[in-house]
C-alpha atoms as a printed R data frame, in Angstrom:
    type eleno elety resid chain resno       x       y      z
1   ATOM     1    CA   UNK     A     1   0.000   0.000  0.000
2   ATOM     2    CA   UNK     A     2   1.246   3.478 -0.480
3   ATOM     3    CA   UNK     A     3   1.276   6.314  1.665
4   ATOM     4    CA   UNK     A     4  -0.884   9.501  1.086
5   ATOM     5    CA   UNK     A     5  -0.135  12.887  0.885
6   ATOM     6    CA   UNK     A     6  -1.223  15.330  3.686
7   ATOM     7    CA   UNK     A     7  -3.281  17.167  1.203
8   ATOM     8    CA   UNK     A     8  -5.083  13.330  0.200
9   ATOM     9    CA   UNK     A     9  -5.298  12.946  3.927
10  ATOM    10    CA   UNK     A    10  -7.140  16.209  4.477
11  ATOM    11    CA   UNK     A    11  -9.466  15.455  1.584
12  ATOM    12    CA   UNK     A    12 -10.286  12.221  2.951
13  ATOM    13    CA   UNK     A    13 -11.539  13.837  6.243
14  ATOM    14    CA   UNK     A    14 -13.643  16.034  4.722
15  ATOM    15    CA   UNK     A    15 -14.972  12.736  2.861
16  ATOM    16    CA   UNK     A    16 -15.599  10.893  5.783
17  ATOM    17    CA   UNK     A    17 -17.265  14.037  7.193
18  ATOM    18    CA   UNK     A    18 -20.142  14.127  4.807
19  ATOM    19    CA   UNK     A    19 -21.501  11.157  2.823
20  ATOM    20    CA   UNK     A    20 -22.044   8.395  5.309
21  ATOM    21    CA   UNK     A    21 -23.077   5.608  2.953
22  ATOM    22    CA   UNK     A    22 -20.295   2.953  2.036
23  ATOM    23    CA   UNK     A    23 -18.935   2.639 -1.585
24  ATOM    24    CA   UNK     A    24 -18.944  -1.009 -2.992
25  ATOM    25    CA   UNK     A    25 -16.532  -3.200 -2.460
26  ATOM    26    CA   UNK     A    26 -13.674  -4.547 -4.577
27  ATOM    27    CA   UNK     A    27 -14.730  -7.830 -5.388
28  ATOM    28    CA   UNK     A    28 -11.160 -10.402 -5.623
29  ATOM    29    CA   UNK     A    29 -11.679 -13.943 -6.472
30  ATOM    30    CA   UNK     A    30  -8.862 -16.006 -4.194
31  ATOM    31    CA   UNK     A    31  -7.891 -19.529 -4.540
32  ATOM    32    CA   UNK     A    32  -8.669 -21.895 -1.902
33  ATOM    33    CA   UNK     A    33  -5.862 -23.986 -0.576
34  ATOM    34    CA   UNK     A    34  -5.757 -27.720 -2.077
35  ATOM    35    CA   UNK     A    35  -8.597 -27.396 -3.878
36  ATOM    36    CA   UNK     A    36  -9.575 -25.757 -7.109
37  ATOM    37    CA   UNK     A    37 -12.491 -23.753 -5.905
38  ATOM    38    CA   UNK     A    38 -12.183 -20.092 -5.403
39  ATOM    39    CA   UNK     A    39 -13.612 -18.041 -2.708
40  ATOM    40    CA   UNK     A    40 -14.244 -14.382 -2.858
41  ATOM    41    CA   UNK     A    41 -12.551 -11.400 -0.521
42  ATOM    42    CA   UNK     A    42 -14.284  -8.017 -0.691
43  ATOM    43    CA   UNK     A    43 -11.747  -5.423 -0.329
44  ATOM    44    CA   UNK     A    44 -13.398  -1.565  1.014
45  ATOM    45    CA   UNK     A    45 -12.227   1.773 -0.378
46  ATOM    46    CA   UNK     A    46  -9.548   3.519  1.931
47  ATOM    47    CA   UNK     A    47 -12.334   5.826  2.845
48  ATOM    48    CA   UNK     A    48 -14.596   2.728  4.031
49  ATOM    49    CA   UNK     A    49 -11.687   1.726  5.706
50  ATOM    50    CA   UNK     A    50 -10.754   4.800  7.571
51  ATOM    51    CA   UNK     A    51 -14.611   5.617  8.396
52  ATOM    52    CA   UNK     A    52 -14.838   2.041 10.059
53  ATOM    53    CA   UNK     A    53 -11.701   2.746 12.127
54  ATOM    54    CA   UNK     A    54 -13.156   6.149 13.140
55  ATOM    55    CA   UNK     A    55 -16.156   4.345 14.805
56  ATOM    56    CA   UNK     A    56 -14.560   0.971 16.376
57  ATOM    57    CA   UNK     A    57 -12.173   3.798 17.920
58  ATOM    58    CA   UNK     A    58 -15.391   5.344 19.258
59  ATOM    59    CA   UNK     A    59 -17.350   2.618 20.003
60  ATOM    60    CA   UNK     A    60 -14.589   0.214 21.618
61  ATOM    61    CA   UNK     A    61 -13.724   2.017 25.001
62  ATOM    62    CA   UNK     A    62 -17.129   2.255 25.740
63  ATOM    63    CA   UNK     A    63 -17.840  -1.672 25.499
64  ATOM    64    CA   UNK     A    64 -14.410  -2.470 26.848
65  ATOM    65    CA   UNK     A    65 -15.640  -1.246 30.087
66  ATOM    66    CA   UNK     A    66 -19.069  -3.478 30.025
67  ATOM    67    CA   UNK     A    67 -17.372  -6.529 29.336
68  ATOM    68    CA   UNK     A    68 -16.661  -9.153 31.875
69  ATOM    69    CA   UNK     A    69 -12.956  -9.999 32.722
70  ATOM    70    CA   UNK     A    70 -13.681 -13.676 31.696
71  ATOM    71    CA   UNK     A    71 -14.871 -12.950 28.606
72  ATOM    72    CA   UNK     A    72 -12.238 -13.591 25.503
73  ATOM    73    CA   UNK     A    73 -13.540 -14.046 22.540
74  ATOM    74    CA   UNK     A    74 -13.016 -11.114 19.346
75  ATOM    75    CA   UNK     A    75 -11.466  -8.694 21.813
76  ATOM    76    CA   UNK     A    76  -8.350  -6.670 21.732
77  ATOM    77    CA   UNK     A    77  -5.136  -8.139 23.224
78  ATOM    78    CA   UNK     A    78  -7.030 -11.222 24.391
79  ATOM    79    CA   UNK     A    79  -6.731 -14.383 22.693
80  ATOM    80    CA   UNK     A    80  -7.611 -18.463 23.352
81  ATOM    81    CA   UNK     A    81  -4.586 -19.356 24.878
82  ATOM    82    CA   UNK     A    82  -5.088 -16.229 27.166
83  ATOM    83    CA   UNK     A    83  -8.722 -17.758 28.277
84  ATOM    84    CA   UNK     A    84  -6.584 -21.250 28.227
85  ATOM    85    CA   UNK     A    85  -4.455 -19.976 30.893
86  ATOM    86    CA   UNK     A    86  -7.039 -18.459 32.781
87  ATOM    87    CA   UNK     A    87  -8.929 -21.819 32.989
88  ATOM    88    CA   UNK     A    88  -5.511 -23.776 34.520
89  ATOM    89    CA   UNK     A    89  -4.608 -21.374 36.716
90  ATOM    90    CA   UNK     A    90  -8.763 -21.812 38.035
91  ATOM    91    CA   UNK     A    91  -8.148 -24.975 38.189
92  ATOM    92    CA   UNK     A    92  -5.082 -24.707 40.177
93  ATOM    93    CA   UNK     A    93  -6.473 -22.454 42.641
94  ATOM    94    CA   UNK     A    94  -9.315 -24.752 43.177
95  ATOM    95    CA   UNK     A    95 -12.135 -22.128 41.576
96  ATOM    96    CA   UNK     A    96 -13.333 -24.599 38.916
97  ATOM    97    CA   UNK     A    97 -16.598 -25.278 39.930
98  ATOM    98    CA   UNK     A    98 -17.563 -21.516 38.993
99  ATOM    99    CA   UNK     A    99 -16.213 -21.595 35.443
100 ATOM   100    CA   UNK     A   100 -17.756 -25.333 34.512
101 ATOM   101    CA   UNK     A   101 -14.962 -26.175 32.277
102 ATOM   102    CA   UNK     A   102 -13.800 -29.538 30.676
103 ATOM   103    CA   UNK     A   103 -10.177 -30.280 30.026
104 ATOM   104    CA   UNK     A   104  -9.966 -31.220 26.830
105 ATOM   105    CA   UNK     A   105  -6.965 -33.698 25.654
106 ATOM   106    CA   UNK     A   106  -5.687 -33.846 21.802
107 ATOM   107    CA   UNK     A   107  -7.780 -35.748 20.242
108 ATOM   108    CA   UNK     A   108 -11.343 -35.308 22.211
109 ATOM   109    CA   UNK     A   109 -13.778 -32.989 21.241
110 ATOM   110    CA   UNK     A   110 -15.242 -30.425 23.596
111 ATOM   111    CA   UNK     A   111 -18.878 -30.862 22.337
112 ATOM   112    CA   UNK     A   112 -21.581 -32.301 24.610
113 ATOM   113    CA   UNK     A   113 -22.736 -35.905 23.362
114 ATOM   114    CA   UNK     A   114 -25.556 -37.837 24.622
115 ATOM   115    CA   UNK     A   115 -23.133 -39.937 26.855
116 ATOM   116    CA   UNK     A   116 -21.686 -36.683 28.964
């Protein structure tokens, strides 16, 4: 990607400013691994891009705060192995009754059958 002038810049705030609706996207067709099938990406304008960035920046601190510390999934600096962790060091500490977890080894699926 290229970098923009500050004049490009300035026009593109005074873009994102007035027309709120989003342009189409760029339709790519991609090849899927191993197979011959292709799958399609939609790639949005720079303006798009920047107008979505200006409202997840808006938007994020306020649902940061309403989140529950246990909660990991889609969210910033969090990831599985960080709610992995959590769930052994639980364990550990003897709190695993509140979380209702299942160890899972390699192999085993974490889905509910009519066995469980």
């Amino acid at each position: 990607m290229r970098a923009i002038s500050p004049r490009q810049r300035f026009e593109l705030v005074e873009n994102i400013k007035g027309n709120l609706k989003a342009k189409a996207l760029r339709r790519v067709w991609i090849p899927k691994p191993g197979r011959d099938e292709k799958r399609s990406l939609g790639i949005p304008t720079i303006q798009d891009r920047a107008r979505q960035a200006l409202v997840k920046s808006a938007l994020e601190p306020e649902w940061e705060s309403r989140f529950e510390d246990t909660s990991y999934g889609f969210r910033p600096g969090r990831s599985a192995q960080d709610a992995i962790g959590r769930i052994y060091s639980a364990i550990k500490i003897g709190q695993y009754s509140k979380y209702r977890t299942k160890v899972v080894e390699p192999g085993e699926t974490a889905l509910k059958t009519k066995a469980d």
